[in-house]
PDB file of C-alpha atoms in Angstrom:
ATOM      1  CA  UNK A  27      67.322 134.605 118.198  1.00  0.00           C
ATOM      2  CA  UNK A  28      70.405 132.486 117.552  1.00  0.00           C
ATOM      3  CA  UNK A  29      72.345 129.922 119.546  1.00  0.00           C
ATOM      4  CA  UNK A  30      75.378 131.348 121.381  1.00  0.00           C
ATOM      5  CA  UNK A  31      77.305 128.123 120.773  1.00  0.00           C
ATOM      6  CA  UNK A  32      76.844 127.523 117.045  1.00  0.00           C
ATOM      7  CA  UNK A  33      74.989 130.661 115.827  1.00  0.00           C
ATOM      8  CA  UNK A  34      72.187 128.597 114.280  1.00  0.00           C
ATOM      9  CA  UNK A  35      68.625 129.863 114.556  1.00  0.00           C
ATOM     10  CA  UNK A  36      66.750 129.057 117.758  1.00  0.00           C
ATOM     11  CA  UNK A  37      63.229 127.664 117.560  1.00  0.00           C
ATOM     12  CA  UNK A  38      60.779 127.684 120.458  1.00  0.00           C
ATOM     13  CA  UNK A  39      59.767 124.157 121.417  1.00  0.00           C
ATOM     14  CA  UNK A  40      57.376 124.046 124.369  1.00  0.00           C
ATOM     15  CA  UNK A  41      59.257 125.783 127.176  1.00  0.00           C
ATOM     16  CA  UNK A  42      62.695 125.669 125.545  1.00  0.00           C
ATOM     17  CA  UNK A  43      64.600 127.293 122.699  1.00  0.00           C
ATOM     18  CA  UNK A  44      66.507 124.763 120.567  1.00  0.00           C
ATOM     19  CA  UNK A  45      68.776 124.929 117.527  1.00  0.00           C
ATOM     20  CA  UNK A  46      69.340 122.322 114.806  1.00  0.00           C
ATOM     21  CA  UNK A  47      72.411 121.097 116.691  1.00  0.00           C
ATOM     22  CA  UNK A  48      70.248 120.308 119.709  1.00  0.00           C
ATOM     23  CA  UNK A  49      71.667 123.004 121.953  1.00  0.00           C
ATOM     24  CA  UNK A  50      68.840 124.057 124.239  1.00  0.00           C
ATOM     25  CA  UNK A  51      68.024 126.993 126.528  1.00  0.00           C
ATOM     26  CA  UNK A  52      65.150 126.893 128.956  1.00  0.00           C
ATOM     27  CA  UNK A  53      62.631 129.708 129.136  1.00  0.00           C
ATOM     28  CA  UNK A  54      62.368 131.056 132.667  1.00  0.00           C
ATOM     29  CA  UNK A  55      59.055 131.295 134.502  1.00  0.00           C
ATOM     30  CA  UNK A  56      59.207 135.056 133.868  1.00  0.00           C
ATOM     31  CA  UNK A  57      59.499 134.435 130.130  1.00  0.00           C
ATOM     32  CA  UNK A  58      63.115 135.341 129.268  1.00  0.00           C
ATOM     33  CA  UNK A  59      65.927 133.106 128.054  1.00  0.00           C
ATOM     34  CA  UNK A  60      69.555 133.308 129.205  1.00  0.00           C
ATOM     35  CA  UNK A  61      71.915 133.217 126.201  1.00  0.00           C
ATOM     36  CA  UNK A  62      75.098 134.143 128.056  1.00  0.00           C
ATOM     37  CA  UNK A  63      77.484 131.199 128.024  1.00  0.00           C
ATOM     38  CA  UNK A  64      79.012 132.524 131.228  1.00  0.00           C
ATOM     39  CA  UNK A  65      76.337 132.066 133.879  1.00  0.00           C
ATOM     40  CA  UNK A  66      77.885 134.478 136.376  1.00  0.00           C
ATOM     41  CA  UNK A  67      75.436 137.225 137.302  1.00  0.00           C
ATOM     42  CA  UNK A  68      76.853 140.330 135.622  1.00  0.00           C
ATOM     43  CA  UNK A  69      75.482 143.834 135.254  1.00  0.00           C
ATOM     44  CA  UNK A  70      73.542 145.900 137.772  1.00  0.00           C
ATOM     45  CA  UNK A  71      72.921 144.398 141.193  1.00  0.00           C
ATOM     46  CA  UNK A  72      69.579 144.404 143.022  1.00  0.00           C
ATOM     47  CA  UNK A  73      70.227 147.720 144.804  1.00  0.00           C
ATOM     48  CA  UNK A  74      70.935 149.519 141.540  1.00  0.00           C
ATOM     49  CA  UNK A  75      68.015 147.833 139.817  1.00  0.00           C
ATOM     50  CA  UNK A  76      65.679 148.927 142.616  1.00  0.00           C
ATOM     51  CA  UNK A  77      66.943 152.492 142.134  1.00  0.00           C
ATOM     52  CA  UNK A  78      66.103 152.336 138.426  1.00  0.00           C
ATOM     53  CA  UNK A  79      62.671 150.894 139.092  1.00  0.00           C
ATOM     54  CA  UNK A  80      61.818 153.561 141.660  1.00  0.00           C
ATOM     55  CA  UNK A  81      63.081 156.462 139.523  1.00  0.00           C
ATOM     56  CA  UNK A  82      61.826 155.395 136.106  1.00  0.00           C
ATOM     57  CA  UNK A  83      58.394 154.420 137.462  1.00  0.00           C
ATOM     58  CA  UNK A  84      57.732 158.138 137.947  1.00  0.00           C
ATOM     59  CA  UNK A  85      58.106 158.668 134.170  1.00  0.00           C
ATOM     60  CA  UNK A  86      60.770 161.360 134.492  1.00  0.00           C
ATOM     61  CA  UNK A  87      62.302 159.997 131.270  1.00  0.00           C
ATOM     62  CA  UNK A  88      59.080 159.328 129.360  1.00  0.00           C
ATOM     63  CA  UNK A  89      59.641 162.381 127.101  1.00  0.00           C
ATOM     64  CA  UNK A  90      62.757 160.604 125.810  1.00  0.00           C
ATOM     65  CA  UNK A  91      60.790 157.423 125.095  1.00  0.00           C
ATOM     66  CA  UNK A  92      58.135 159.441 123.268  1.00  0.00           C
ATOM     67  CA  UNK A  93      60.804 161.227 121.228  1.00  0.00           C
ATOM     68  CA  UNK A  94      62.318 157.928 120.115  1.00  0.00           C
ATOM     69  CA  UNK A  95      58.882 156.516 119.234  1.00  0.00           C
ATOM     70  CA  UNK A  96      58.322 159.572 117.046  1.00  0.00           C
ATOM     71  CA  UNK A  97      61.656 159.041 115.260  1.00  0.00           C
ATOM     72  CA  UNK A  98      60.883 155.352 114.684  1.00  0.00           C
ATOM     73  CA  UNK A  99      57.392 156.039 113.367  1.00  0.00           C
ATOM     74  CA  UNK A 100      58.650 158.673 110.935  1.00  0.00           C
ATOM     75  CA  UNK A 101      61.029 156.066 109.502  1.00  0.00           C
ATOM     76  CA  UNK A 102      58.415 153.290 109.214  1.00  0.00           C
ATOM     77  CA  UNK A 103      60.254 151.034 111.652  1.00  0.00           C
ATOM     78  CA  UNK A 104      58.591 147.730 112.572  1.00  0.00           C
ATOM     79  CA  UNK A 105      61.120 145.626 114.516  1.00  0.00           C
ATOM     80  CA  UNK A 106      63.553 147.048 117.073  1.00  0.00           C
ATOM     81  CA  UNK A 107      66.221 145.839 119.470  1.00  0.00           C
ATOM     82  CA  UNK A 108      66.529 147.686 122.778  1.00  0.00           C
ATOM     83  CA  UNK A 109      70.215 147.052 123.508  1.00  0.00           C
ATOM     84  CA  UNK A 110      71.157 147.072 127.181  1.00  0.00           C
ATOM     85  CA  UNK A 111      67.476 147.446 127.998  1.00  0.00           C
ATOM     86  CA  UNK A 112      67.907 147.064 131.760  1.00  0.00           C
ATOM     87  CA  UNK A 113      64.537 146.752 133.512  1.00  0.00           C
ATOM     88  CA  UNK A 114      62.716 147.212 130.199  1.00  0.00           C
ATOM     89  CA  UNK A 115      61.284 150.667 130.910  1.00  0.00           C
ATOM     90  CA  UNK A 116      61.653 151.840 127.309  1.00  0.00           C
ATOM     91  CA  UNK A 117      60.857 148.442 125.776  1.00  0.00           C
ATOM     92  CA  UNK A 118      57.588 148.414 127.692  1.00  0.00           C
ATOM     93  CA  UNK A 119      56.657 151.691 125.991  1.00  0.00           C
ATOM     94  CA  UNK A 120      58.003 150.693 122.576  1.00  0.00           C
ATOM     95  CA  UNK A 121      55.975 147.465 122.562  1.00  0.00           C
ATOM     96  CA  UNK A 122      52.779 149.423 121.933  1.00  0.00           C
ATOM     97  CA  UNK A 123      54.010 150.357 118.460  1.00  0.00           C
ATOM     98  CA  UNK A 124      56.794 147.935 117.503  1.00  0.00           C
ATOM     99  CA  UNK A 125      57.970 144.334 117.644  1.00  0.00           C
ATOM    100  CA  UNK A 126      60.576 144.548 120.424  1.00  0.00           C
ATOM    101  CA  UNK A 127      63.601 142.451 121.343  1.00  0.00           C
ATOM    102  CA  UNK A 128      65.316 143.558 124.541  1.00  0.00           C
ATOM    103  CA  UNK A 129      68.510 142.275 126.111  1.00  0.00           C
ATOM    104  CA  UNK A 130      70.915 143.065 128.918  1.00  0.00           C
ATOM    105  CA  UNK A 131      73.776 141.275 130.660  1.00  0.00           C
ATOM    106  CA  UNK A 132      72.011 141.644 134.020  1.00  0.00           C
ATOM    107  CA  UNK A 133      69.827 138.601 134.594  1.00  0.00           C
ATOM    108  CA  UNK A 134      68.062 140.344 137.487  1.00  0.00           C
ATOM    109  CA  UNK A 135      67.164 143.306 135.272  1.00  0.00           C
ATOM    110  CA  UNK A 136      65.885 141.056 132.476  1.00  0.00           C
ATOM    111  CA  UNK A 137      63.912 139.021 134.990  1.00  0.00           C
ATOM    112  CA  UNK A 138      62.106 142.183 136.053  1.00  0.00           C
ATOM    113  CA  UNK A 139      61.595 143.336 132.464  1.00  0.00           C
ATOM    114  CA  UNK A 140      60.077 140.070 131.268  1.00  0.00           C
ATOM    115  CA  UNK A 141      57.908 139.722 134.373  1.00  0.00           C
ATOM    116  CA  UNK A 142      56.296 143.110 133.695  1.00  0.00           C
ATOM    117  CA  UNK A 143      56.111 142.924 129.891  1.00  0.00           C
ATOM    118  CA  UNK A 144      54.689 139.745 128.361  1.00  0.00           C
ATOM    119  CA  UNK A 145      54.690 141.072 124.791  1.00  0.00           C
ATOM    120  CA  UNK A 146      58.355 141.931 124.090  1.00  0.00           C
ATOM    121  CA  UNK A 147      60.991 139.207 123.714  1.00  0.00           C
ATOM    122  CA  UNK A 148      63.711 139.413 126.390  1.00  0.00           C
ATOM    123  CA  UNK A 149      67.000 137.574 126.600  1.00  0.00           C
ATOM    124  CA  UNK A 150      70.250 137.829 128.555  1.00  0.00           C
ATOM    125  CA  UNK A 151      73.072 138.742 126.189  1.00  0.00           C
ATOM    126  CA  UNK A 152      75.956 141.146 125.632  1.00  0.00           C
ATOM    127  CA  UNK A 153      76.111 144.164 123.314  1.00  0.00           C
ATOM    128  CA  UNK A 154      79.323 142.873 121.747  1.00  0.00           C
ATOM    129  CA  UNK A 155      77.765 139.506 120.935  1.00  0.00           C
ATOM    130  CA  UNK A 156      74.063 140.045 120.239  1.00  0.00           C
ATOM    131  CA  UNK A 157      72.189 136.767 119.850  1.00  0.00           C
ATOM    132  CA  UNK A 158      70.091 137.828 116.851  1.00  0.00           C
ATOM    133  CA  UNK A 159      70.330 136.789 113.208  1.00  0.00           C
ATOM    134  CA  UNK A 160      72.047 138.913 110.564  1.00  0.00           C
ATOM    135  CA  UNK A 161      69.980 141.529 108.714  1.00  0.00           C
ATOM    136  CA  UNK A 162      66.769 141.055 110.723  1.00  0.00           C
ATOM    137  CA  UNK A 163      66.270 144.218 112.829  1.00  0.00           C
ATOM    138  CA  UNK A 164      64.958 147.563 111.525  1.00  0.00           C
ATOM    139  CA  UNK A 165      66.440 149.663 114.349  1.00  0.00           C
ATOM    140  CA  UNK A 166      68.822 149.160 117.248  1.00  0.00           C
ATOM    141  CA  UNK A 167      68.623 151.501 120.238  1.00  0.00           C
ATOM    142  CA  UNK A 168      71.272 152.189 122.878  1.00  0.00           C
ATOM    143  CA  UNK A 169      70.068 154.428 125.713  1.00  0.00           C
ATOM    144  CA  UNK A 170      73.033 155.101 127.993  1.00  0.00           C
ATOM    145  CA  UNK A 171      74.266 151.589 127.255  1.00  0.00           C
ATOM    146  CA  UNK A 172      77.475 150.206 125.713  1.00  0.00           C
ATOM    147  CA  UNK A 173      77.528 149.899 121.934  1.00  0.00           C
ATOM    148  CA  UNK A 174      79.659 147.895 119.521  1.00  0.00           C
ATOM    149  CA  UNK A 175      78.554 149.139 116.129  1.00  0.00           C
ATOM    150  CA  UNK A 176      79.904 146.144 114.228  1.00  0.00           C
ATOM    151  CA  UNK A 177      77.225 144.081 115.957  1.00  0.00           C
ATOM    152  CA  UNK A 178      74.565 146.695 115.190  1.00  0.00           C
ATOM    153  CA  UNK A 179      75.645 146.639 111.547  1.00  0.00           C
ATOM    154  CA  UNK A 180      75.411 142.852 111.450  1.00  0.00           C
ATOM    155  CA  UNK A 181      71.865 142.544 112.783  1.00  0.00           C
ATOM    156  CA  UNK A 182      70.399 145.614 111.045  1.00  0.00           C
ATOM    157  CA  UNK A 183      68.638 145.397 107.696  1.00  0.00           C
ATOM    158  CA  UNK A 184      69.956 147.598 104.874  1.00  0.00           C
ATOM    159  CA  UNK A 185      69.068 151.231 105.632  1.00  0.00           C
ATOM    160  CA  UNK A 186      68.248 150.226 109.219  1.00  0.00           C
ATOM    161  CA  UNK A 187      68.593 152.788 111.998  1.00  0.00           C
ATOM    162  CA  UNK A 188      71.106 152.926 114.823  1.00  0.00           C
ATOM    163  CA  UNK A 189      69.942 155.233 117.625  1.00  0.00           C
ATOM    164  CA  UNK A 190      72.318 156.202 120.422  1.00  0.00           C
ATOM    165  CA  UNK A 191      71.320 158.354 123.401  1.00  0.00           C
ATOM    166  CA  UNK A 192      74.083 160.058 125.399  1.00  0.00           C
ATOM    167  CA  UNK A 193      74.079 162.775 128.079  1.00  0.00           C
ATOM    168  CA  UNK A 194      73.965 166.322 126.762  1.00  0.00           C
ATOM    169  CA  UNK A 195      76.289 169.065 128.039  1.00  0.00           C
ATOM    170  CA  UNK A 196      74.120 169.982 131.031  1.00  0.00           C
ATOM    171  CA  UNK A 197      72.648 166.594 131.871  1.00  0.00           C
ATOM    172  CA  UNK A 198      72.252 166.280 135.665  1.00  0.00           C
ATOM    173  CA  UNK A 199      74.428 169.338 136.288  1.00  0.00           C
ATOM    174  CA  UNK A 200      72.429 169.995 139.475  1.00  0.00           C
ATOM    175  CA  UNK A 201      73.266 166.508 140.790  1.00  0.00           C
ATOM    176  CA  UNK A 202      76.940 167.087 140.065  1.00  0.00           C
ATOM    177  CA  UNK A 203      76.879 170.328 142.048  1.00  0.00           C
ATOM    178  CA  UNK A 204      75.547 168.410 145.044  1.00  0.00           C
ATOM    179  CA  UNK A 205      78.351 165.869 144.893  1.00  0.00           C
ATOM    180  CA  UNK A 206      81.457 167.719 143.726  1.00  0.00           C
ATOM    181  CA  UNK A 207      83.202 170.977 144.521  1.00  0.00           C
ATOM    182  CA  UNK A 208      84.346 171.463 140.937  1.00  0.00           C
ATOM    183  CA  UNK A 209      81.783 170.460 138.353  1.00  0.00           C
ATOM    184  CA  UNK A 210      82.470 169.949 134.670  1.00  0.00           C
ATOM    185  CA  UNK A 211      80.035 169.978 131.808  1.00  0.00           C
ATOM    186  CA  UNK A 212      79.598 166.763 129.847  1.00  0.00           C
ATOM    187  CA  UNK A 213      81.341 166.373 126.528  1.00  0.00           C
ATOM    188  CA  UNK A 214      79.333 167.232 123.441  1.00  0.00           C
ATOM    189  CA  UNK A 215      80.331 164.080 121.623  1.00  0.00           C
ATOM    190  CA  UNK A 216      80.832 163.895 117.881  1.00  0.00           C
ATOM    191  CA  UNK A 217      80.090 160.351 116.750  1.00  0.00           C
ATOM    192  CA  UNK A 218      81.225 158.864 113.452  1.00  0.00           C
ATOM    193  CA  UNK A 219      81.081 155.189 112.497  1.00  0.00           C
ATOM    194  CA  UNK A 220      82.258 153.257 109.485  1.00  0.00           C
ATOM    195  CA  UNK A 221      79.353 151.953 107.379  1.00  0.00           C
ATOM    196  CA  UNK A 222      76.868 154.360 108.989  1.00  0.00           C
ATOM    197  CA  UNK A 223      75.788 157.861 108.063  1.00  0.00           C
ATOM    198  CA  UNK A 224      74.523 160.332 110.651  1.00  0.00           C
ATOM    199  CA  UNK A 225      71.012 161.399 109.658  1.00  0.00           C
ATOM    200  CA  UNK A 226      70.555 163.837 112.514  1.00  0.00           C
ATOM    201  CA  UNK A 227      71.499 164.733 116.050  1.00  0.00           C
ATOM    202  CA  UNK A 228      68.587 165.851 118.227  1.00  0.00           C
ATOM    203  CA  UNK A 229      68.676 167.414 121.675  1.00  0.00           C
ATOM    204  CA  UNK A 230      65.969 167.011 124.297  1.00  0.00           C
ATOM    205  CA  UNK A 231      66.228 169.233 127.378  1.00  0.00           C
ATOM    206  CA  UNK A 232      63.796 169.835 130.217  1.00  0.00           C
ATOM    207  CA  UNK A 233      63.684 170.100 134.011  1.00  0.00           C
ATOM    208  CA  UNK A 234      62.252 167.704 136.580  1.00  0.00           C
ATOM    209  CA  UNK A 235      61.441 168.218 140.253  1.00  0.00           C
ATOM    210  CA  UNK A 236      63.060 165.641 142.517  1.00  0.00           C
ATOM    211  CA  UNK A 237      62.663 164.866 146.197  1.00  0.00           C
ATOM    212  CA  UNK A 238      65.454 163.268 148.217  1.00  0.00           C
ATOM    213  CA  UNK A 239      64.513 159.695 147.303  1.00  0.00           C
ATOM    214  CA  UNK A 240      64.398 160.626 143.595  1.00  0.00           C
ATOM    215  CA  UNK A 241      67.881 162.131 143.857  1.00  0.00           C
ATOM    216  CA  UNK A 242      69.332 159.043 145.521  1.00  0.00           C
ATOM    217  CA  UNK A 243      67.666 156.721 143.006  1.00  0.00           C
ATOM    218  CA  UNK A 244      68.903 158.830 140.104  1.00  0.00           C
ATOM    219  CA  UNK A 245      72.480 158.753 141.409  1.00  0.00           C
ATOM    220  CA  UNK A 246      72.291 154.941 141.386  1.00  0.00           C
ATOM    221  CA  UNK A 247      71.682 155.155 137.628  1.00  0.00           C
ATOM    222  CA  UNK A 248      74.858 157.145 136.968  1.00  0.00           C
ATOM    223  CA  UNK A 249      78.648 156.668 137.171  1.00  0.00           C
ATOM    224  CA  UNK A 250      78.578 159.133 140.089  1.00  0.00           C
ATOM    225  CA  UNK A 251      77.416 156.250 142.296  1.00  0.00           C
ATOM    226  CA  UNK A 252      80.808 154.580 141.815  1.00  0.00           C
ATOM    227  CA  UNK A 253      82.993 157.701 141.932  1.00  0.00           C
ATOM    228  CA  UNK A 254      81.490 159.301 145.051  1.00  0.00           C
ATOM    229  CA  UNK A 255      82.069 158.329 148.656  1.00  0.00           C
ATOM    230  CA  UNK A 256      79.100 156.490 150.119  1.00  0.00           C
ATOM    231  CA  UNK A 257      78.850 158.917 153.040  1.00  0.00           C
ATOM    232  CA  UNK A 258      78.734 161.901 150.666  1.00  0.00           C
ATOM    233  CA  UNK A 259      75.727 160.374 148.933  1.00  0.00           C
ATOM    234  CA  UNK A 260      74.038 159.499 152.205  1.00  0.00           C
ATOM    235  CA  UNK A 261      74.581 163.052 153.504  1.00  0.00           C
ATOM    236  CA  UNK A 262      72.501 164.609 150.741  1.00  0.00           C
ATOM    237  CA  UNK A 263      69.629 166.305 152.526  1.00  0.00           C
ATOM    238  CA  UNK A 264      67.644 168.173 149.877  1.00  0.00           C
ATOM    239  CA  UNK A 265      63.939 167.466 149.529  1.00  0.00           C
ATOM    240  CA  UNK A 266      63.185 169.648 146.528  1.00  0.00           C
ATOM    241  CA  UNK A 267      65.612 169.929 143.636  1.00  0.00           C
ATOM    242  CA  UNK A 268      64.900 171.161 140.120  1.00  0.00           C
ATOM    243  CA  UNK A 269      67.169 168.990 138.011  1.00  0.00           C
ATOM    244  CA  UNK A 270      68.268 169.624 134.425  1.00  0.00           C
ATOM    245  CA  UNK A 271      67.721 166.751 132.010  1.00  0.00           C
ATOM    246  CA  UNK A 272      69.666 166.991 128.750  1.00  0.00           C
ATOM    247  CA  UNK A 273      69.775 164.196 126.163  1.00  0.00           C
ATOM    248  CA  UNK A 274      71.646 163.993 122.859  1.00  0.00           C
ATOM    249  CA  UNK A 275      69.938 161.625 120.425  1.00  0.00           C
ATOM    250  CA  UNK A 276      72.008 160.418 117.462  1.00  0.00           C
ATOM    251  CA  UNK A 277      70.227 158.776 114.537  1.00  0.00           C
ATOM    252  CA  UNK A 278      72.397 156.838 112.076  1.00  0.00           C
ATOM    253  CA  UNK A 279      71.452 154.862 108.961  1.00  0.00           C
ATOM    254  CA  UNK A 280      73.220 151.684 107.945  1.00  0.00           C
ATOM    255  CA  UNK A 281      74.898 151.936 104.559  1.00  0.00           C
ATOM    256  CA  UNK A 282      74.379 148.908 102.353  1.00  0.00           C
TER     257      UNK A 282
END
C-alpha cells in the first residue's frame, strides 16, 4: 500500500503503517487501515450493509465467485485487488487461492470485512485513487462497483487482468416486476477501454428461490432501493419468488 499524502510506500511498524516521510495510519482493532484523507463516513450505511450481509450469507452469488476464481486460475493469477469489495464476501472466497487486497469507501463495510477475514488485506480507499503501488497487482476485480480504468492500468502488471461484472439483460427482472408497472431490460453493455483488450465476455445466468426477507435484502443491494418509494418496498408480500440472476463478466488484459 502507499501513503495517500505523498504516495510513498507504506511499511507496517507494530500497529501502524508508516511511510518514509513519517506519515502514519493506525491499524484498527479489526485489522484494516483507513487511507481516505476525508474521514467522513461515505458509502453504504449500516442498514444497507446488514442487507448485504443477510443476502450474501446465503451464498446466492457464490456461483459468480466460483466463476471468477476459475478465470483467475486459468490465467495463473497470484495477487488480486477486489475493488469496492464491500463486506468482503468475494474477497473471503478469493483468499483461499490468491493474495487479496480489498478496499471500499465504506468504513463500516471494511470493518465487517476485516473482522471476518484475517488473511486478506483491507483498507478504506476510493476506486479513483487506489492506494496501491504501480505495476504490482495481477488482476483487479470490480463486481457491481465503480471503476476508473486509468487507476486499474496504473496498479496492474503488464498483461494483468481487469475483470468487470455488470448486470445482464434479465438480471433481477422478477424484482423489477414487483416494483414497477413498466419494466425495462438492462442494457447489454459494450465496454471498450484505451490500453486494454477484451479477452472475452462471459454470461452467467441461473435462478434462485427467495423468501420475503431475501427479496427485501436484495433490493437494498440495488439502485431500486433509492428509486422506489419506501412504502412500495414495505408492501411487498411475497414469500416465495423464483428470481432470475444474470451476470455479464468482462475480462480485459492490460496492454504494455
